[in-house]
Each structure stands twice: as structure tokens, then as C-alpha cells.
Amino acid sequence: MNHPCYICGLGSSVPSRVLTNADLEKMVETSDEWITARTGIKERHILDENANGSDLGAEAARAALAEAGLAPEDVTHIFAATCTPDHLSPSTSCIIAGKLGISASSGQMGRVMCMDFNAACTGFVYGLELARATLCLHPEAVILLVSAEALSRRTNFGDRSTCVLFGDAAGAVVLRSSCEKPLWNVADVSCASDGALRDLIQIGGGTASPIEVGSTVGPEWFVTMQGMAVFKHAVRNMAEESQKLLERNGMGFEDVDLFIPHQANLRIIKAVGERLGLGEDKVFANVQNYGNTSAATLPVALADARKAGRLAPGMKVLLTSFGSGMTWGSALLV
Ligand code: ACO
């Protein structure tokens, strides 16, 4: 039996430290003009040395729980979408649970399931699908979906073709099958991938990058990317997946109040909007302020769009994303 999947609370968190295009001009051979023209990005937020992605995730989660009127001990599941976890193990979701004070004795079902997953920049969309499936099995579940990313920790600040693109951020939502004041219902989600394209974007540092105590790491530990190829796949896949999702729900783009695509590059955002025939007033962009924060872009954009008065509960929102894998997907919130 299908149960509704309501977003009952939403939160976001970005570090206070800002890295501007002018700062990058001092680090690599680049210019504000080039970065603005090719990406639209003006600044990104970067973690301080003593903080990690899980700190941002925990702060976003606290805000989402507060809006949902829930305490940490009400949570039954934490799903963390991240391609930049604090550690290979323990999971960022377990670390967030610890930071929120959630332990084995809390949780309305007597225990809490914590799990990380890596769908790169598509993590939030994939996470909405995980939440929908979980609520079918456990309609009483209180799910925290947290996108927590620390891309600056895997950015090669000597490589001008990638270091201008990324930033750190987290966003979180609380998902339940019933809710007094829901923000949105996650009406439908579609997720896809193509492993044949796995080499287009990579972040090393896993077990395929062996290392010995005392040795230094090479550039393969950082983000590498075939930018133009990614650009083309991103535009095509986000447009086609969004179209398919609307069609199977008997809707057209005229029914959508706000389209929020993955925030990687303003040119990609504009190209997708144009391909779908959407006016600029229907397409949300905040990549200028944060750069690409991978799985965190969509919940942060939802929170910013609401703050900017462009979104209200119950408005029809179409989310879409793409990322390393390659993965891509779309979600319809009503
Ligand atoms: N400053 C100045 N010049 C630069 C810079 C820079 N920061 N970076 C590259 N250039 C130069 C290149 O060296 C090249 O010079 P050349 O012509 O002399 O060789 C020239 O600019 C053009 O480079 P291109 O790579 O062709 O530039 P393009 O217009 O494709 O823009 C970009 C590059 C911004 C990376 C674009 O391709 C893009 O946004 N791609 C998509 C990336 C993306 O969205 N990734 C998301 C996934 S990340 C994840 O999943 C974690």
C-alpha cells in the first residue's frame, strides 16, 4: 500500500567563511570575468578547518526538526546523502545522530536506522525515493534526510578548471506519512544512472587510491571532471527526466510553479530551462552564492526560494539533478 510522503520540516546550513572570485584570482590563473561568464558563480562558502560536513548536516537537521515540531529522539531513520563523508567509516549519518544526541535507546520504534548513500549531486532526489519506499514499509517512521557535503576538502585548489566550481553546505528535510502542517507531499520521484559514464567525474580517496602511512596524496584524491561532456549529459538528462516525470503524472510544465534544477553552473540551469520552454521567473538559481554543493544544492535551494518568497507550502515544485556516476533524477513536490 502506498502512503503519502510529506516534507514536514526543512533546514539548511552553510559555513560563514566566504571564498570569492577575487580570492581565487590570487590562487590560480583565473578571473572574476571568466568564472562569472562560464559558470555564473560569484562566491562559495568553505568550512573552517575545525568543522566537517557532519556539523553542517547536524545544524540543518536541527532546523528541519524544529520546523516539524519534533525532537531528535522522535527520529527513526537518518539517511545521509554525501559524496564527501567525514570518514569512510563511521557513516556521516551515525556521526550526525551522535551530534544530535540520538542513541540506541531513542527513536519511537526503539532504535534508529542510520545509513549513508552516495548518488553524488543526485543524492537528495535519490533520498526522497528511499524515504517514499521506507514509509511504505514503516508508515510510522520519522525520517531525517540530510544532504551534507564538504566539497572543499576534495577540491584541488591548484586546478583552475575545477577549483572555481565547488562549495560546502548541507540541507535537511523531515519526511513522514502524516503531518499536521505539511510543506509538500513528495508525489513522485524518478531516478536513473549510467555506469558507462563513471569516468566523467571522479573524487578519489577511496580504496582504489592506496596510501601508506607517512606518504602524500596525489591529484587523483581530488575532483577531476570532463567538464564539457558532463555539461551535455546534464542538460539532456535533467530535461528528459523532468519531462517523463511530469507526463506520467498527467502534468505539463505550465502546471509547475517553480522548477529547481541542480545548482552546478548557471549556463546549465539556463540551458535546461530554455529546453523546457520555461521563463526565467519559473526557474530558481542560487548557484551564484554557493557554487556546486553537490547533494546539498536542492534542499538549500528549496530553503532559499522559500526565504525569498518564491515558494510557499503546497506550490508545485519540480526538482531535478545530475551528478557523478553518472546519476540523475527528478522529483515532483505538490
Ligand atoms: N579560469 C580561466 N580559464 C579557465 C578556467 C578558469 N577557472 N578553467 C578553464 N579555463 C580555460 C581552459 O583551460 C580552456 O582554455 P584553452 O581553450 O586555452 O584550452 C578554456 O578556459 C575553456 O575551457 P573549457 O573547459 O572548454 O570551458 P567550458 O566553457 O566548458 O567551461 C566548465 C568549463 C565551467 C567546467 C563547464 O564545462 C561546466 O560547468 N561543466 C559541467 C560541470 C558540472 O556541472 N559538474 C557537476 C558535477 S560535479 C559532482 O558530481 C561532484
GROMACS .gro file of C-alpha atoms and ligand atoms in nm:
model
  385
    1MET     CA    1   0.000   0.000   0.000
    2ASN     CA    2   0.130   0.346  -0.085
    3HIS     CA    3   0.148   0.607   0.187
    4PRO     CA    4   0.197   0.980   0.137
    5CYS     CA    5   0.546   1.115   0.193
    6TYR     CA    6   0.518   1.462   0.345
    7ILE     CA    7   0.801   1.707   0.391
    8CYS     CA    8   0.720   1.837   0.740
    9GLY     CA    9   1.033   2.045   0.804
   10LEU     CA   10   1.318   2.194   0.604
   11GLY     CA   11   1.654   2.334   0.713
   12SER     CA   12   1.984   2.440   0.563
   13SER     CA   13   2.330   2.534   0.681
   14VAL     CA   14   2.630   2.696   0.511
   15PRO     CA   15   2.965   2.786   0.664
   16SER     CA   16   3.019   3.158   0.734
   17ARG     CA   17   3.362   3.170   0.562
   18VAL     CA   18   3.327   3.300   0.205
   19LEU     CA   19   3.565   3.238  -0.087
   20THR     CA   20   3.508   3.496  -0.362
   21ASN     CA   21   3.621   3.500  -0.723
   22ALA     CA   22   3.867   3.774  -0.620
   23ASP     CA   23   4.018   3.531  -0.364
   24LEU     CA   24   4.056   3.264  -0.635
   25GLU     CA   25   4.228   3.516  -0.864
   26LYS     CA   26   4.508   3.518  -0.605
   27MET     CA   27   4.533   3.136  -0.600
   28VAL     CA   28   4.521   3.031  -0.970
   29GLU     CA   29   4.533   3.198  -1.311
   30THR     CA   30   4.167   3.292  -1.345
   31SER     CA   31   3.943   3.598  -1.337
   32ASP     CA   32   3.608   3.703  -1.196
   33GLU     CA   33   3.506   3.773  -1.557
   34TRP     CA   34   3.585   3.415  -1.674
   35ILE     CA   35   3.421   3.247  -1.374
   36THR     CA   36   3.109   3.465  -1.396
   37ALA     CA   37   3.070   3.422  -1.774
   38ARG     CA   38   3.131   3.043  -1.776
   39THR     CA   39   2.961   2.944  -1.450
   40GLY     CA   40   2.762   3.234  -1.300
   41ILE     CA   41   2.933   3.167  -0.964
   42LYS     CA   42   3.041   3.473  -0.760
   43GLU     CA   43   3.124   3.312  -0.424
   44ARG     CA   44   3.117   2.986  -0.228
   45HIS     CA   45   3.114   2.903   0.142
   46ILE     CA   46   3.402   2.699   0.280
   47LEU     CA   47   3.428   2.503   0.605
   48ASP     CA   48   3.676   2.611   0.869
   49GLU     CA   49   3.949   2.359   0.948
   50ASN     CA   50   3.789   2.251   1.276
   51ALA     CA   51   3.445   2.172   1.126
   52ASN     CA   52   3.321   1.892   0.899
   53GLY     CA   53   3.027   1.819   0.672
   54SER     CA   54   2.850   1.640   0.959
   55ASP     CA   55   2.847   1.969   1.157
   56LEU     CA   56   2.661   2.138   0.874
   57GLY     CA   57   2.434   1.833   0.843
   58ALA     CA   58   2.351   1.835   1.215
   59GLU     CA   59   2.268   2.207   1.206
   60ALA     CA   60   2.042   2.168   0.903
   61ALA     CA   61   1.877   1.865   1.069
   62ARG     CA   62   1.808   2.062   1.391
   63ALA     CA   63   1.636   2.335   1.189
   64ALA     CA   64   1.425   2.081   0.996
   65LEU     CA   65   1.322   1.902   1.318
   66ALA     CA   66   1.231   2.234   1.484
   67GLU     CA   67   1.003   2.327   1.194
   68ALA     CA   68   0.842   1.981   1.207
   69GLY     CA   69   0.783   2.029   1.581
   70LEU     CA   70   0.985   1.717   1.662
   71ALA     CA   71   1.271   1.632   1.895
   72PRO     CA   72   1.580   1.430   1.792
   73GLU     CA   73   1.451   1.132   1.993
   74ASP     CA   74   1.144   1.112   1.765
   75VAL     CA   75   1.363   1.022   1.464
   76THR     CA   76   1.359   0.660   1.343
   77HIS     CA   77   1.575   0.683   1.029
   78ILE     CA   78   1.864   0.905   0.922
   79PHE     CA   79   1.965   0.888   0.557
   80ALA     CA   80   2.270   1.097   0.471
   81ALA     CA   81   2.333   1.179   0.106
   82THR     CA   82   2.702   1.259   0.068
   83CYS     CA   83   2.994   1.205  -0.167
   84THR     CA   84   3.226   1.377   0.082
   85PRO     CA   85   3.169   1.186   0.409
   86ASP     CA   86   3.371   1.281   0.719
   87HIS     CA   87   3.521   0.929   0.716
   88LEU     CA   88   3.500   0.607   0.512
   89SER     CA   89   3.360   0.475   0.841
   90PRO     CA   90   3.170   0.550   1.065
   91SER     CA   91   2.899   0.689   0.841
   92THR     CA   92   2.813   1.058   0.838
   93SER     CA   93   2.455   0.960   0.935
   94CYS     CA   94   2.582   0.791   1.255
   95ILE     CA   95   2.800   1.095   1.329
   96ILE     CA   96   2.500   1.327   1.280
   97ALA     CA   97   2.292   1.102   1.508
   98GLY     CA   98   2.563   1.130   1.775
   99LYS     CA   99   2.581   1.507   1.737
  100LEU     CA  100   2.200   1.533   1.771
  101GLY     CA  101   2.211   1.318   2.085
  102ILE     CA  102   2.022   1.029   1.923
  103SER     CA  103   2.126   0.696   2.072
  104ALA     CA  104   2.020   0.330   2.074
  105SER     CA  105   1.753   0.398   2.335
  106SER     CA  106   1.587   0.681   2.141
  107GLY     CA  107   1.353   0.650   1.842
  108GLN     CA  108   0.983   0.569   1.861
  109MET     CA  109   1.048   0.215   1.727
  110GLY     CA  110   1.313   0.160   1.992
  111ARG     CA  111   1.605   0.203   1.753
  112VAL     CA  112   1.731   0.426   1.476
  113MET     CA  113   1.847   0.316   1.133
  114CYS     CA  114   2.139   0.529   1.007
  115MET     CA  115   2.272   0.495   0.656
  116ASP     CA  116   2.485   0.696   0.413
  117PHE     CA  117   2.443   0.667   0.039
  118ASN     CA  118   2.635   0.820  -0.248
  119ALA     CA  119   2.447   0.932  -0.557
  120ALA     CA  120   2.675   1.238  -0.580
  121CYS     CA  121   2.481   1.551  -0.677
  122THR     CA  122   2.161   1.346  -0.728
  123GLY     CA  123   2.167   1.240  -0.362
  124PHE     CA  124   1.870   1.446  -0.246
  125VAL     CA  125   1.642   1.314  -0.524
  126TYR     CA  126   1.755   0.954  -0.460
  127GLY     CA  127   1.695   1.013  -0.087
  128LEU     CA  128   1.335   1.122  -0.147
  129GLU     CA  129   1.279   0.788  -0.324
  130LEU     CA  130   1.437   0.598  -0.032
  131ALA     CA  131   1.207   0.785   0.205
  132ARG     CA  132   0.898   0.702  -0.002
  133ALA     CA  133   0.989   0.332  -0.001
  134THR     CA  134   1.064   0.333   0.373
  135LEU     CA  135   0.729   0.493   0.456
  136CYS     CA  136   0.552   0.213   0.266
  137LEU     CA  137   0.719  -0.043   0.496
  138HIS     CA  138   0.703   0.172   0.811
  139PRO     CA  139   0.422   0.430   0.787
  140GLU     CA  140   0.501   0.547   1.141
  141ALA     CA  141   0.865   0.632   1.054
  142VAL     CA  142   1.013   0.978   1.115
  143ILE     CA  143   1.284   1.013   0.853
  144LEU     CA  144   1.562   1.270   0.852
  145LEU     CA  145   1.706   1.303   0.502
  146VAL     CA  146   2.027   1.505   0.528
  147SER     CA  147   2.243   1.615   0.236
  148ALA     CA  148   2.580   1.710   0.385
  149GLU     CA  149   2.877   1.799   0.167
  150ALA     CA  150   3.230   1.927   0.219
  151LEU     CA  151   3.349   1.957  -0.140
  152SER     CA  152   3.628   2.199  -0.040
  153ARG     CA  153   3.802   1.902   0.125
  154ARG     CA  154   3.833   1.729  -0.212
  155THR     CA  155   3.890   2.036  -0.431
  156ASN     CA  156   4.236   2.075  -0.584
  157PHE     CA  157   4.299   2.447  -0.532
  158GLY     CA  158   4.581   2.428  -0.785
  159ASP     CA  159   4.348   2.317  -1.068
  160ARG     CA  160   4.167   2.619  -1.212
  161SER     CA  161   3.930   2.408  -1.421
  162THR     CA  162   3.761   2.264  -1.107
  163CYS     CA  163   3.852   2.478  -0.803
  164VAL     CA  164   3.621   2.764  -0.903
  165LEU     CA  165   3.316   2.537  -0.908
  166PHE     CA  166   3.259   2.390  -0.561
  167GLY     CA  167   3.148   2.488  -0.210
  168ASP     CA  168   3.030   2.336   0.121
  169ALA     CA  169   2.671   2.321   0.252
  170ALA     CA  170   2.401   2.099   0.399
  171GLY     CA  171   2.025   2.076   0.374
  172ALA     CA  172   1.779   1.853   0.557
  173VAL     CA  173   1.414   1.755   0.548
  174VAL     CA  174   1.189   1.559   0.784
  175LEU     CA  175   0.964   1.312   0.599
  176ARG     CA  176   0.655   1.142   0.743
  177SER     CA  177   0.338   0.978   0.615
  178SER     CA  178   0.121   1.211   0.822
  179CYS     CA  179   0.178   1.565   0.929
  180GLU     CA  180  -0.040   1.847   1.062
  181LYS     CA  181   0.115   2.123   0.852
  182PRO     CA  182   0.300   1.963   0.560
  183LEU     CA  183   0.518   2.181   0.339
  184TRP     CA  184   0.483   1.946   0.041
  185ASN     CA  185   0.389   1.592  -0.050
  186VAL     CA  186   0.659   1.408  -0.245
  187ALA     CA  187   0.414   1.297  -0.517
  188ASP     CA  188   0.658   1.114  -0.746
  189VAL     CA  189   1.029   1.054  -0.797
  190SER     CA  190   1.230   0.901  -1.078
  191CYS     CA  191   1.596   0.800  -1.050
  192ALA     CA  192   1.841   0.683  -1.317
  193SER     CA  193   2.210   0.620  -1.377
  194ASP     CA  194   2.463   0.515  -1.640
  195GLY     CA  195   2.773   0.343  -1.505
  196ALA     CA  196   2.933   0.351  -1.851
  197LEU     CA  197   2.988   0.723  -1.780
  198ARG     CA  198   3.159   0.663  -1.444
  199ASP     CA  199   3.488   0.823  -1.555
  200LEU     CA  200   3.339   1.165  -1.637
  201ILE     CA  201   3.351   1.292  -1.277
  202GLN     CA  202   3.560   1.131  -1.006
  203ILE     CA  203   3.660   1.203  -0.647
  204GLY     CA  204   3.940   0.973  -0.529
  205GLY     CA  205   4.049   0.882  -0.179
  206GLY     CA  206   3.866   0.550  -0.160
  207THR     CA  207   4.035   0.211  -0.151
  208ALA     CA  208   4.120   0.235  -0.522
  209SER     CA  209   4.364   0.511  -0.418
  210PRO     CA  210   4.606   0.312  -0.198
  211ILE     CA  211   4.816   0.505   0.050
  212GLU     CA  212   5.073   0.423   0.316
  213VAL     CA  213   5.127   0.590   0.650
  214GLY     CA  214   5.352   0.893   0.602
  215SER     CA  215   5.311   0.921   0.223
  216THR     CA  216   5.144   1.215   0.049
  217VAL     CA  217   4.837   1.202  -0.176
  218GLY     CA  218   4.826   1.273  -0.549
  219PRO     CA  219   4.580   1.480  -0.754
  220GLU     CA  220   4.360   1.171  -0.804
  221TRP     CA  221   4.233   1.224  -0.447
  222PHE     CA  222   4.053   1.537  -0.563
  223VAL     CA  223   3.766   1.615  -0.800
  224THR     CA  224   3.852   1.554  -1.165
  225MET     CA  225   3.600   1.614  -1.438
  226GLN     CA  226   3.549   1.621  -1.813
  227GLY     CA  227   3.355   1.948  -1.798
  228MET     CA  228   3.208   1.975  -2.146
  229ALA     CA  229   3.092   1.610  -2.162
  230VAL     CA  230   2.929   1.648  -1.820
  231PHE     CA  231   2.763   1.970  -1.935
  232LYS     CA  232   2.593   1.798  -2.232
  233HIS     CA  233   2.475   1.493  -2.035
  234ALA     CA  234   2.350   1.719  -1.757
  235VAL     CA  235   2.131   1.933  -1.983
  236ARG     CA  236   1.986   1.638  -2.175
  237ASN     CA  237   1.922   1.407  -1.879
  238MET     CA  238   1.770   1.669  -1.647
  239ALA     CA  239   1.538   1.790  -1.924
  240GLU     CA  240   1.428   1.443  -2.039
  241GLU     CA  241   1.381   1.302  -1.687
  242SER     CA  242   1.172   1.604  -1.583
  243GLN     CA  243   0.956   1.574  -1.892
  244LYS     CA  244   0.896   1.200  -1.831
  245LEU     CA  245   0.806   1.256  -1.466
  246LEU     CA  246   0.550   1.524  -1.547
  247GLU     CA  247   0.396   1.319  -1.831
  248ARG     CA  248   0.342   1.015  -1.610
  249ASN     CA  249   0.163   1.243  -1.361
  250GLY     CA  250  -0.062   1.390  -1.631
  251MET     CA  251   0.102   1.733  -1.594
  252GLY     CA  252   0.274   1.983  -1.819
  253PHE     CA  253   0.534   2.249  -1.739
  254GLU     CA  254   0.255   2.508  -1.725
  255ASP     CA  255   0.133   2.329  -1.409
  256VAL     CA  256   0.468   2.373  -1.231
  257ASP     CA  257   0.505   2.677  -1.002
  258LEU     CA  258   0.883   2.655  -0.961
  259PHE     CA  259   1.150   2.447  -1.134
  260ILE     CA  260   1.464   2.392  -0.922
  261PRO     CA  261   1.745   2.221  -1.111
  262HIS     CA  262   2.078   2.114  -0.959
  263GLN     CA  263   2.292   2.421  -0.896
  264ALA     CA  264   2.622   2.343  -1.071
  265ASN     CA  265   2.652   2.612  -1.335
  266LEU     CA  266   2.417   2.896  -1.433
  267ARG     CA  267   2.466   2.814  -1.802
  268ILE     CA  268   2.341   2.456  -1.742
  269ILE     CA  269   2.044   2.590  -1.542
  270LYS     CA  270   1.952   2.834  -1.821
  271ALA     CA  271   2.002   2.573  -2.094
  272VAL     CA  272   1.766   2.325  -1.921
  273GLY     CA  273   1.506   2.598  -1.861
  274GLU     CA  274   1.520   2.704  -2.227
  275ARG     CA  275   1.498   2.344  -2.349
  276LEU     CA  276   1.180   2.300  -2.146
  277GLY     CA  277   1.036   2.634  -2.259
  278LEU     CA  278   1.032   2.780  -1.906
  279GLY     CA  279   1.052   3.154  -1.841
  280GLU     CA  280   1.322   3.277  -1.602
  281ASP     CA  281   1.055   3.355  -1.340
  282LYS     CA  282   0.983   2.980  -1.312
  283VAL     CA  283   1.346   2.867  -1.280
  284PHE     CA  284   1.525   2.909  -0.947
  285ALA     CA  285   1.901   2.973  -0.925
  286ASN     CA  286   2.125   3.045  -0.626
  287VAL     CA  287   2.448   2.889  -0.760
  288GLN     CA  288   2.590   3.244  -0.771
  289ASN     CA  289   2.615   3.242  -0.389
  290TYR     CA  290   2.734   2.887  -0.315
  291GLY     CA  291   2.889   2.719  -0.619
  292ASN     CA  292   2.813   2.349  -0.659
  293THR     CA  293   2.747   2.189  -0.318
  294SER     CA  294   2.658   1.851  -0.471
  295ALA     CA  295   2.372   1.671  -0.288
  296ALA     CA  296   2.306   1.984  -0.080
  297THR     CA  297   2.211   2.214  -0.368
  298LEU     CA  298   1.842   2.116  -0.386
  299PRO     CA  299   1.742   2.140  -0.017
  300VAL     CA  300   1.945   2.462   0.019
  301ALA     CA  301   1.768   2.600  -0.291
  302LEU     CA  302   1.427   2.498  -0.150
  303ALA     CA  303   1.507   2.682   0.173
  304ASP     CA  304   1.639   2.991  -0.011
  305ALA     CA  305   1.344   3.001  -0.253
  306ARG     CA  306   1.108   2.996   0.044
  307LYS     CA  307   1.304   3.272   0.221
  308ALA     CA  308   1.295   3.479  -0.099
  309GLY     CA  309   0.914   3.447  -0.111
  310ARG     CA  310   0.923   3.241  -0.432
  311LEU     CA  311   0.784   2.926  -0.270
  312ALA     CA  312   0.504   2.850  -0.030
  313PRO     CA  313   0.367   2.523   0.107
  314GLY     CA  314   0.161   2.332  -0.147
  315MET     CA  315   0.305   2.505  -0.453
  316LYS     CA  316   0.403   2.259  -0.725
  317VAL     CA  317   0.780   2.220  -0.738
  318LEU     CA  318   0.983   2.018  -0.985
  319LEU     CA  319   1.332   1.922  -0.868
  320THR     CA  320   1.594   1.770  -1.094
  321SER     CA  321   1.960   1.682  -1.058
  322PHE     CA  322   2.258   1.502  -1.212
  323GLY     CA  323   2.597   1.402  -1.084
  324SER     CA  324   2.892   1.168  -1.077
  325GLY     CA  325   2.817   0.805  -1.162
  326MET     CA  326   2.659   0.935  -1.372
  327THR     CA  327   2.334   0.958  -1.184
  328TRP     CA  328   2.031   1.174  -1.245
  329GLY     CA  329   1.669   1.206  -1.139
  330SER     CA  330   1.365   1.427  -1.084
  331ALA     CA  331   1.110   1.471  -0.807
  332LEU     CA  332   0.765   1.628  -0.802
  333LEU     CA  333   0.650   1.806  -0.485
  334VAL     CA  334   0.286   1.914  -0.461
  335ACO     N1  335   3.981   3.048  -1.543
  335ACO     C1  336   4.026   3.083  -1.664
  335ACO     N2  337   4.032   2.996  -1.767
  335ACO     C2  338   3.992   2.869  -1.744
  335ACO     C3  339   3.946   2.826  -1.618
  335ACO     C4  340   3.940   2.921  -1.516
  335ACO     N3  341   3.897   2.893  -1.391
  335ACO     N4  342   3.911   2.696  -1.627
  335ACO     C5  343   3.936   2.658  -1.752
  335ACO     N5  344   3.986   2.762  -1.823
  335ACO     C6  345   4.027   2.766  -1.963
  335ACO     C7  346   4.063   2.629  -2.016
  335ACO     O1  347   4.199   2.599  -1.987
  335ACO     C8  348   4.038   2.645  -2.162
  335ACO     O2  349   4.149   2.710  -2.220
  335ACO     P1  350   4.204   2.666  -2.365
  335ACO     O3  351   4.088   2.691  -2.459
  335ACO     O4  352   4.321   2.755  -2.385
  335ACO     O5  353   4.236   2.521  -2.352
  335ACO     C9  354   3.921   2.743  -2.170
  335ACO     O6  355   3.915   2.806  -2.041
  335ACO    C10  356   3.787   2.676  -2.197
  335ACO     O7  357   3.777   2.564  -2.109
  335ACO     P2  358   3.651   2.468  -2.115
  335ACO     O8  359   3.671   2.356  -2.017
  335ACO     O9  360   3.621   2.432  -2.256
  335ACO    O10  361   3.539   2.567  -2.062
  335ACO     P3  362   3.384   2.543  -2.056
  335ACO    O11  363   3.314   2.652  -2.125
  335ACO    O12  364   3.348   2.402  -2.091
  335ACO    O13  365   3.353   2.561  -1.901
  335ACO    C11  366   3.307   2.430  -1.705
  335ACO    C12  367   3.411   2.473  -1.809
  335ACO    C13  368   3.265   2.553  -1.627
  335ACO    C14  369   3.373   2.330  -1.611
  335ACO    C15  370   3.185   2.369  -1.776
  335ACO    O14  371   3.226   2.273  -1.871
  335ACO    C16  372   3.090   2.302  -1.679
  335ACO    O15  373   3.030   2.368  -1.597
  335ACO     N6  374   3.071   2.171  -1.690
  335ACO    C17  375   2.982   2.099  -1.603
  335ACO    C18  376   3.048   2.075  -1.472
  335ACO    C19  377   2.948   2.023  -1.370
  335ACO    O16  378   2.836   2.063  -1.369
  335ACO     N7  379   2.989   1.932  -1.284
  335ACO    C20  380   2.898   1.887  -1.184
  335ACO    C21  381   2.926   1.757  -1.134
  335ACO     S1  382   3.036   1.760  -1.000
  335ACO    C22  383   2.995   1.630  -0.895
  335ACO    O17  384   2.914   1.549  -0.923
  335ACO    C23  385   3.068   1.628  -0.761
   0.00000   0.00000   0.00000
